[in-house]
Coordinates of C-alpha atoms and ligand atoms in Angstrom, one line a residue:
M20 CA 162.4 88.1 53.0
Q21 CA 160.5 86.5 56.2
R22 CA 157.2 84.6 54.9
I23 CA 154.6 85.3 57.1
R24 CA 151.4 83.1 57.9
I25 CA 148.3 84.6 56.9
K26 CA 146.8 84.6 60.3
Q27 CA 149.6 86.5 61.3
A28 CA 148.9 89.3 58.4
L29 CA 145.5 89.4 59.1
N30 CA 146.0 90.2 62.8
A31 CA 148.8 92.2 62.2
E32 CA 148.8 95.6 64.4
A33 CA 150.4 97.8 61.7
G34 CA 150.8 97.5 57.8
M35 CA 154.0 96.2 56.4
D36 CA 156.1 97.2 53.3
Q37 CA 157.4 94.0 52.4
A38 CA 155.4 90.5 53.4
L39 CA 156.0 87.1 51.5
V40 CA 153.0 85.1 51.9
K41 CA 152.5 81.3 50.1
G42 CA 149.1 79.8 49.7
W43 CA 146.8 78.4 47.6
V44 CA 144.3 80.3 45.3
R45 CA 140.9 79.7 46.1
T46 CA 139.3 82.3 43.8
R47 CA 140.4 84.6 41.2
R48 CA 138.4 87.8 40.0
D49 CA 139.6 89.8 37.0
S50 CA 138.4 93.6 36.4
K51 CA 140.1 95.8 33.9
A52 CA 142.6 97.4 36.2
F53 CA 143.0 94.9 38.7
S54 CA 142.9 91.0 39.5
F55 CA 142.0 89.7 42.9
L56 CA 142.9 86.4 44.3
E57 CA 141.9 85.0 47.7
I58 CA 144.6 82.9 48.9
N59 CA 144.5 80.4 52.0
D60 CA 147.7 78.8 53.8
G61 CA 145.6 76.7 56.1
S62 CA 146.8 79.0 59.6
C63 CA 143.4 80.1 59.9
L64 CA 139.7 80.2 58.4
K65 CA 139.9 83.6 56.7
N66 CA 141.7 84.1 53.3
L67 CA 143.9 86.7 52.1
Q68 CA 142.8 89.2 49.8
V69 CA 145.9 89.7 47.1
I70 CA 145.3 92.6 44.7
V71 CA 147.6 92.7 41.7
D72 CA 147.5 95.7 39.8
A73 CA 147.7 95.7 36.2
D74 CA 150.6 98.2 35.8
S75 CA 152.3 96.0 38.6
P76 CA 154.9 93.4 37.1
A77 CA 153.4 90.6 39.3
Y78 CA 150.5 91.0 36.7
G79 CA 152.6 89.3 33.9
N80 CA 152.9 86.2 36.0
L81 CA 149.2 86.0 36.6
G82 CA 148.8 83.6 33.6
E83 CA 146.0 80.8 33.8
I84 CA 145.8 81.0 37.7
T85 CA 142.6 79.1 38.8
T86 CA 141.2 77.6 42.0
G87 CA 143.8 75.4 43.4
Y88 CA 146.9 76.8 42.1
A89 CA 149.7 77.3 44.8
V90 CA 151.5 80.6 44.5
A91 CA 154.0 83.1 46.5
V92 CA 153.2 86.5 46.4
T93 CA 155.3 89.7 47.9
G94 CA 154.1 92.7 48.5
S95 CA 152.8 95.2 51.0
L96 CA 150.0 95.0 53.4
V97 CA 148.0 97.8 53.5
E98 CA 144.6 98.3 54.9
S99 CA 141.7 97.4 53.2
P100 CA 138.9 99.4 52.1
G101 CA 136.8 96.5 51.1
K102 CA 134.6 95.3 54.3
G103 CA 135.4 92.0 56.1
Q104 CA 139.0 92.1 56.3
K105 CA 141.5 94.5 58.1
W106 CA 144.3 94.0 55.4
E107 CA 145.2 92.8 52.1
L108 CA 148.1 92.3 49.9
K109 CA 149.2 94.8 47.3
A110 CA 151.3 92.3 45.4
D111 CA 154.8 93.4 43.8
S112 CA 155.7 90.0 42.4
L113 CA 154.1 86.2 42.4
S114 CA 155.3 83.3 41.7
L115 CA 153.5 80.3 40.8
V116 CA 154.9 77.6 43.0
G117 CA 152.7 74.6 41.8
E118 CA 150.0 74.5 39.0
A119 CA 146.4 73.0 39.3
D120 CA 144.8 71.0 36.6
K121 CA 141.5 72.0 35.7
D122 CA 139.9 69.4 37.0
F123 CA 140.6 70.2 40.4
P124 CA 137.4 68.9 42.5
L125 CA 137.2 71.9 45.0
Q126 CA 135.9 74.6 43.0
K127 CA 133.8 77.6 44.5
K128 CA 130.5 75.9 45.4
R129 CA 129.4 73.6 48.3
H130 CA 130.3 70.2 48.5
T131 CA 128.3 67.6 50.6
D132 CA 130.4 65.6 53.2
E133 CA 129.6 62.5 51.3
F134 CA 131.4 63.7 48.2
L135 CA 134.5 65.2 50.2
R136 CA 134.8 61.7 52.2
G137 CA 135.8 60.5 48.5
I138 CA 138.7 62.6 48.6
A139 CA 139.8 62.8 51.8
H140 CA 143.2 63.9 50.6
L141 CA 142.0 67.1 49.6
R142 CA 139.1 67.9 52.0
P143 CA 141.1 69.5 54.7
R144 CA 141.6 72.3 51.9
T145 CA 138.1 73.1 52.3
N146 CA 136.9 75.9 54.8
K147 CA 135.0 73.0 57.0
F148 CA 137.6 70.9 57.0
G149 CA 140.2 73.0 57.8
A150 CA 138.5 74.4 60.6
I151 CA 137.4 70.7 61.7
F152 CA 141.5 69.9 61.6
R153 CA 142.7 73.0 63.4
I154 CA 140.4 72.3 66.1
R155 CA 141.4 68.8 66.4
S156 CA 145.0 69.9 66.7
E157 CA 144.3 72.8 69.3
V158 CA 142.1 70.4 71.6
S159 CA 145.0 68.0 71.5
Y160 CA 147.3 69.9 72.7
A161 CA 144.6 70.9 75.6
V162 CA 144.4 67.6 76.8
H163 CA 148.5 66.9 77.4
K164 CA 148.6 70.8 78.6
F165 CA 145.3 69.5 81.1
F166 CA 147.4 66.2 82.5
R167 CA 150.8 68.0 82.6
D168 CA 149.4 70.7 85.0
R169 CA 148.1 68.2 87.2
G170 CA 151.1 65.8 87.6
F171 CA 149.9 63.2 85.3
F172 CA 152.6 61.4 83.2
Y173 CA 151.9 60.4 79.7
V174 CA 152.2 56.6 78.9
H175 CA 152.8 55.0 75.8
T176 CA 150.6 51.9 75.6
P177 CA 151.2 49.2 72.7
I178 CA 149.0 49.2 69.6
I179 CA 149.5 45.5 69.4
T180 CA 148.8 43.3 72.2
G181 CA 148.1 39.9 73.1
S182 CA 145.0 40.6 75.3
D183 CA 141.7 41.8 74.9
A184 CA 141.2 44.9 77.1
E185 CA 137.4 44.8 77.0
G186 CA 137.0 41.2 76.9
A187 CA 134.4 41.8 74.2
G188 CA 136.0 40.0 71.4
E189 CA 136.2 43.0 69.2
M190 CA 140.0 43.0 68.4
F191 CA 141.6 42.9 64.5
R192 CA 143.7 40.1 64.3
V193 CA 147.6 41.0 63.6
T194 CA 149.0 38.5 61.3
T195 CA 152.4 38.1 59.3
L196 CA 153.5 38.7 56.2
E197 CA 154.7 35.8 54.9
P198 CA 157.6 37.0 52.0
G199 CA 157.5 35.2 48.6
R200 CA 153.8 33.4 49.2
A201 CA 151.4 35.3 46.8
G202 CA 147.5 35.4 47.1
E203 CA 145.3 34.6 50.0
D204 CA 148.1 32.8 51.6
L205 CA 149.9 36.0 51.8
F206 CA 149.3 36.2 55.6
S207 CA 149.9 33.8 57.8
E208 CA 147.9 33.1 60.8
D209 CA 149.5 34.7 63.9
F210 CA 151.8 37.1 64.9
F211 CA 155.7 35.3 65.0
G212 CA 153.8 32.1 66.3
K213 CA 151.7 33.8 68.8
E214 CA 147.9 35.4 68.9
A215 CA 148.0 38.8 68.8
G216 CA 145.5 41.5 67.9
L217 CA 145.2 45.8 67.4
T218 CA 144.3 47.1 71.1
V219 CA 141.0 47.8 71.6
S220 CA 141.9 49.9 75.0
G221 CA 145.2 50.9 76.3
Q222 CA 143.6 50.7 80.0
L223 CA 145.1 47.5 81.0
E224 CA 148.5 48.8 80.6
A225 CA 147.8 52.1 81.8
E226 CA 146.9 50.3 84.9
T227 CA 150.4 48.7 85.3
F228 CA 151.8 52.4 85.1
A229 CA 149.1 53.9 87.3
T230 CA 150.3 51.3 90.2
S231 CA 153.9 52.5 89.4
L232 CA 154.0 56.0 88.6
G233 CA 150.4 57.1 90.2
N234 CA 148.5 59.1 87.8
V235 CA 148.8 58.6 84.1
Y236 CA 147.2 59.1 81.0
T237 CA 147.4 57.6 77.4
F238 CA 146.4 59.3 74.2
G239 CA 146.3 57.1 71.1
P240 CA 144.7 55.1 68.5
T241 CA 142.6 52.1 69.5
F242 CA 140.7 49.7 67.2
R243 CA 137.5 48.2 67.0
A244 CA 136.2 45.5 64.7
E245 CA 132.6 45.9 65.4
N246 CA 131.2 45.9 62.2
S247 CA 128.9 48.8 63.2
N248 CA 127.7 51.4 60.3
T249 CA 126.7 54.0 62.6
P250 CA 127.6 57.9 62.7
R251 CA 129.0 57.5 65.8
H252 CA 131.1 54.0 65.5
A253 CA 134.8 54.1 63.4
A254 CA 136.9 51.1 63.5
E255 CA 140.1 53.2 64.3
F256 CA 139.5 56.0 66.9
W257 CA 141.6 57.9 69.2
M258 CA 140.9 57.8 72.6
I259 CA 142.4 59.6 75.9
E260 CA 142.5 57.5 79.0
P261 CA 143.6 58.5 82.7
E262 CA 144.3 56.3 85.2
M263 CA 144.7 56.9 88.6
A264 CA 146.0 55.2 91.4
F265 CA 144.4 55.4 95.2
A266 CA 141.5 57.0 93.4
D267 CA 137.7 56.0 93.5
L268 CA 134.5 56.4 91.4
N269 CA 134.2 59.9 92.6
D270 CA 137.4 60.9 92.0
N271 CA 137.1 59.5 88.7
M272 CA 133.5 61.4 88.1
D273 CA 135.5 64.5 89.0
L274 CA 138.2 63.9 86.8
G275 CA 136.1 63.6 83.9
E276 CA 133.9 66.4 84.4
D277 CA 136.9 68.8 85.0
M278 CA 138.8 67.6 81.8
V279 CA 135.8 67.9 79.7
K280 CA 135.3 71.4 81.2
Y281 CA 139.0 72.1 80.4
M282 CA 138.8 70.8 76.7
V283 CA 135.6 73.0 75.9
G284 CA 136.9 76.3 78.0
H285 CA 140.4 75.9 76.1
L286 CA 138.6 75.5 72.6
L287 CA 136.3 78.6 73.4
D288 CA 139.4 80.5 74.1
N289 CA 141.7 79.5 71.2
C290 CA 139.3 78.7 68.5
A291 CA 136.8 81.6 68.2
D292 CA 137.0 82.1 64.6
D293 CA 137.1 78.0 63.4
L294 CA 133.9 77.7 65.8
E295 CA 132.0 80.3 64.6
L296 CA 131.9 78.4 61.0
F297 CA 130.2 75.4 62.9
A298 CA 127.9 77.5 65.1
K299 CA 126.6 79.7 61.9
F300 CA 126.8 76.8 59.2
V301 CA 126.1 73.6 61.0
D302 CA 124.6 74.0 64.1
K303 CA 122.6 77.0 65.4
T304 CA 122.5 75.7 69.1
L305 CA 126.3 75.1 69.0
M306 CA 127.7 77.9 71.3
P307 CA 124.7 77.7 74.3
T308 CA 125.8 74.2 74.7
L309 CA 129.2 74.6 74.6
E310 CA 128.8 77.2 77.3
T311 CA 126.8 74.6 79.2
M312 CA 129.8 72.1 78.8
A313 CA 132.3 74.5 80.1
K314 CA 130.3 76.1 83.2
A315 CA 127.4 73.9 84.1
D316 CA 127.6 71.6 87.4
Y317 CA 126.9 68.1 85.5
V318 CA 124.4 65.9 86.6
R319 CA 125.6 62.3 88.8
L320 CA 122.5 60.0 88.6
P321 CA 122.9 56.1 89.4
Y322 CA 121.7 53.7 86.9
T323 CA 118.8 52.8 88.6
E324 CA 117.4 56.6 88.9
A325 CA 118.3 57.1 85.3
V326 CA 116.2 54.2 84.3
E327 CA 113.5 55.5 86.4
V328 CA 113.8 58.6 85.0
L329 CA 113.5 57.3 81.2
K330 CA 110.5 55.1 82.3
A331 CA 108.7 58.3 83.3
S332 CA 109.1 60.2 80.2
D333 CA 106.5 60.5 77.5
K334 CA 108.8 60.0 74.7
K335 CA 108.4 56.5 72.6
F336 CA 111.8 55.0 72.7
E337 CA 112.5 52.8 70.0
F338 CA 114.3 50.2 72.4
P339 CA 112.5 49.6 75.5
V340 CA 113.5 50.8 78.6
E341 CA 114.0 48.0 81.6
W342 CA 116.7 47.9 84.3
G343 CA 119.4 45.8 83.0
M344 CA 119.2 47.2 79.5
D345 CA 122.2 48.5 78.0
M346 CA 121.4 52.4 77.6
Q347 CA 120.8 53.3 73.6
T348 CA 122.1 56.8 72.1
E349 CA 118.4 57.6 72.2
H350 CA 118.2 57.1 76.2
E351 CA 121.8 58.7 76.5
R352 CA 120.6 62.0 74.5
Y353 CA 117.2 62.3 76.3
L354 CA 118.8 62.0 79.4
C355 CA 121.4 65.2 78.7
E356 CA 119.4 66.9 75.9
D357 CA 115.9 66.7 76.9
H358 CA 115.6 65.8 80.6
F359 CA 118.6 67.7 82.5
K360 CA 119.6 69.9 79.4
K361 CA 123.2 69.2 80.3
P362 CA 126.0 67.1 80.5
V363 CA 124.5 64.0 82.9
I364 CA 127.1 61.2 84.5
V365 CA 125.5 57.9 84.7
Y366 CA 127.0 55.5 87.4
D367 CA 126.8 51.9 89.0
Y368 CA 125.6 50.0 86.3
P369 CA 124.6 46.4 86.1
K370 CA 127.3 44.2 86.1
E371 CA 126.0 42.2 83.5
I372 CA 126.5 45.3 80.6
K373 CA 129.9 46.0 81.8
A374 CA 133.4 44.8 81.3
F375 CA 135.3 42.0 83.5
Y376 CA 137.5 44.6 85.3
M377 CA 134.9 47.1 86.7
R378 CA 134.4 46.8 90.7
L379 CA 131.7 44.9 91.6
N380 CA 129.4 47.0 94.2
D381 CA 128.1 45.8 97.8
D382 CA 125.1 44.9 96.2
D383 CA 126.4 42.2 94.2
R384 CA 124.6 43.3 91.0
T385 CA 126.1 46.3 90.0
V386 CA 129.6 47.8 89.4
G387 CA 131.3 51.3 90.0
A388 CA 131.4 52.4 86.4
M389 CA 130.5 55.8 84.9
D390 CA 129.5 56.9 81.5
L391 CA 129.5 60.6 80.7
L392 CA 126.7 61.7 78.3
V393 CA 126.7 65.1 76.2
P394 CA 124.5 66.7 74.1
R395 CA 124.8 65.6 70.4
V396 CA 126.5 62.1 71.0
G397 CA 125.6 60.8 74.1
E398 CA 128.2 58.3 75.5
L399 CA 131.6 60.4 75.4
I400 CA 133.3 58.8 78.6
G401 CA 133.0 55.5 79.6
G402 CA 135.3 54.4 82.9
S403 CA 135.2 52.8 86.0
Q404 CA 137.0 52.1 89.3
R405 CA 138.9 49.0 88.9
E406 CA 138.3 45.5 90.7
E407 CA 141.5 45.6 93.2
R408 CA 140.8 42.2 94.7
L409 CA 142.5 39.3 93.2
D410 CA 139.8 36.7 94.5
V411 CA 136.9 39.3 92.9
L412 CA 138.3 39.4 90.1
K413 CA 139.4 35.9 89.2
K414 CA 135.6 35.0 90.1
R415 CA 134.5 37.4 87.5
L416 CA 136.8 35.8 84.7
E417 CA 135.2 32.7 85.7
E418 CA 131.7 33.6 85.6
L419 CA 132.2 35.2 82.1
E420 CA 134.3 32.0 80.8
M421 CA 137.2 34.3 80.2
E422 CA 140.5 32.6 80.3
E423 CA 142.8 33.7 82.8
A424 CA 146.1 33.0 81.2
P425 CA 146.2 35.9 79.1
Y426 CA 145.7 38.4 82.0
W427 CA 148.4 37.0 84.3
W428 CA 150.3 40.1 84.4
Y429 CA 147.0 41.9 84.8
L430 CA 146.2 39.7 87.8
D431 CA 150.0 40.4 89.2
L432 CA 149.0 43.7 90.2
R433 CA 146.2 42.5 92.4
R434 CA 149.3 40.4 94.2
Y435 CA 151.5 42.8 94.6
G436 CA 150.7 46.0 96.5
S437 CA 147.2 46.1 94.9
V438 CA 145.5 49.8 95.6
P439 CA 141.8 51.2 94.8
H440 CA 142.4 52.4 91.5
S441 CA 140.2 54.2 88.5
G442 CA 140.0 55.8 85.2
F443 CA 138.6 56.1 82.2
G444 CA 138.3 56.5 78.1
L445 CA 137.2 59.4 76.4
G446 CA 136.3 59.1 72.6
F447 CA 138.1 62.1 71.0
E448 CA 136.2 61.7 67.8
R449 CA 133.0 61.9 69.7
F450 CA 134.4 64.8 71.9
L451 CA 134.9 66.7 68.5
M452 CA 131.2 66.0 67.2
A453 CA 130.2 67.4 70.6
V454 CA 131.8 70.8 69.9
T455 CA 131.5 71.1 66.4
G456 CA 127.9 69.8 66.0
V457 CA 129.3 67.3 62.8
T458 CA 127.1 64.5 63.0
N459 CA 129.0 61.8 61.5
I460 CA 132.3 60.6 63.0
R461 CA 134.1 60.1 59.4
D462 CA 134.3 63.8 59.1
V463 CA 136.0 64.4 62.2
I464 CA 139.1 62.1 61.7
P465 CA 141.9 62.8 59.0
F466 CA 141.2 59.4 57.3
P467 CA 138.2 57.5 58.2
R468 CA 138.2 53.8 58.8
T469 CA 135.1 52.2 58.9
P470 CA 133.6 49.3 57.2
K471 CA 132.7 51.1 54.0
H472 CA 135.6 53.5 54.1
L473 CA 139.2 52.7 53.4
E474 CA 140.3 54.9 50.2
F475 CA 144.1 54.2 51.0
Ligands
LIG503 O1 133.2 52.8 76.9 P1 134.5 52.5 76.4 O2 134.5 50.9 75.2 O3 135.5 52.0 77.4 C1 137.0 51.4 77.0 O4 137.4 51.2 76.3 C2 137.7 51.4 78.5 N1 138.7 50.6 78.8 C3 138.2 53.0 78.8 C4 138.8 53.3 80.3 O5 138.2 52.7 81.1 N2 139.9 53.4 80.0 O6 135.1 53.5 75.6 C5 135.6 54.7 75.8 C6 135.2 55.5 74.8 C7 133.5 55.6 74.6 O7 133.0 56.3 75.6 C8 133.2 56.2 73.2 O8 133.3 57.7 73.6 C9 134.7 55.8 72.8 O9 135.9 55.3 73.5 N3 134.5 54.8 71.7 C10 134.3 55.1 70.4 N4 134.5 56.0 69.6 C11 134.7 55.8 68.0 N5 134.5 54.5 67.4 C12 134.0 53.8 68.3 N6 133.8 52.7 68.0 C13 134.1 53.9 69.6 N7 133.9 52.7 70.8 C14 134.1 53.8 72.1
LIG504 MG1 131.3 52.4 76.9

């Protein structure tokens, strides 16, 4: 017999005489004549109600079934007299695939996010986390589709790298395990005699491919050794980094805006049920913000004007507002949530607060940087036009007292057919926070790695 997923069963056009469904029991209710099981198989948010008639042979197999059991049920898919669902399964046979111990932690009650973080291996079996990770999967697909439709090539940049892409000194060091040695001495100091770290960004390598294949993007894990215990920073997070040759800052802003709109649009079209859960239980203002993110024209504002807007506001900020400051989340959120009430792209930042590779503007004090800010999270995208002039780039490295040696290949790109090029990084978890209303980054990544989280 053909197995069907619960999503298919619940969207069936007509009833079925013979259906096989496999999943995990969420709840069980018994009456004299029937037992009711709510089962979920992860394919969608909703459960399938299974009716086991006391007269049916399936009844004898019910045994001790409790929450968490894995079962396989065959029967007929019939219209449900109850409200809330169109179809239910009338069981003919039922088999226990896997028992669940009585101490299964996900009993039918609301659990705190904090508690669920401690059981990251079980939390995808809850409604909320099932929904988050289905959305995560669907939006990943949308990202690839967006770029593929526009002729971008997907490049796999290295995880282990010899250069610090941001020059911010936030790399984890990679070391080699020395066999046969115990305890503290287990790790040698380096990577086969060289210094290496986990990548903080695939950008520099993506630049080499942009200046070969034209338009490219990366989509992979990145690592930051910043010891920041904030709800928006993780030590391991996923970043999407497009890079375009023959493109300036305006092209970059256009791409960022188009991409965010596309991702939100795809989500609205494909994840309605899962989104509804967040709109109902997590953030009541979710749907209007998503509509705005998908449709509004985003504001584009030079940093200098953004500072003026912040200065003119009545809001008391924790961090003082002055030209030259690195914008804090409170400032970013004020701009997009309170002042403009839609996504804002701030560009042309002071060079002092931005990375070495950003293109110096003619004023000599700002660079062609852009940050795209969205409600709930503030900075979602950080990007720039890249410095394509060899002499200017070398001077900048010198000013920052950065060694040229690890970047020899990066400088080569400026020696051989250098072209204006631009790109950005979109923090995938930040995006998921913005579109679900979930306020802690630990809850949108399957296995969070933050200073306090490394369960396994
Ligand atoms: O602004 P960032 O540091 O920019 C770069 O890494 C550039 N090399 C990207 C590029 O131009 N190709 O990071 C980009 C985005 C941020 O806007 C933020 O959304 C996310 O990555 N991000 C983090 N997300 C979670 N945890 C962290 N610790 C993050 N740091 C940055
Ligand atoms: Mg940034």
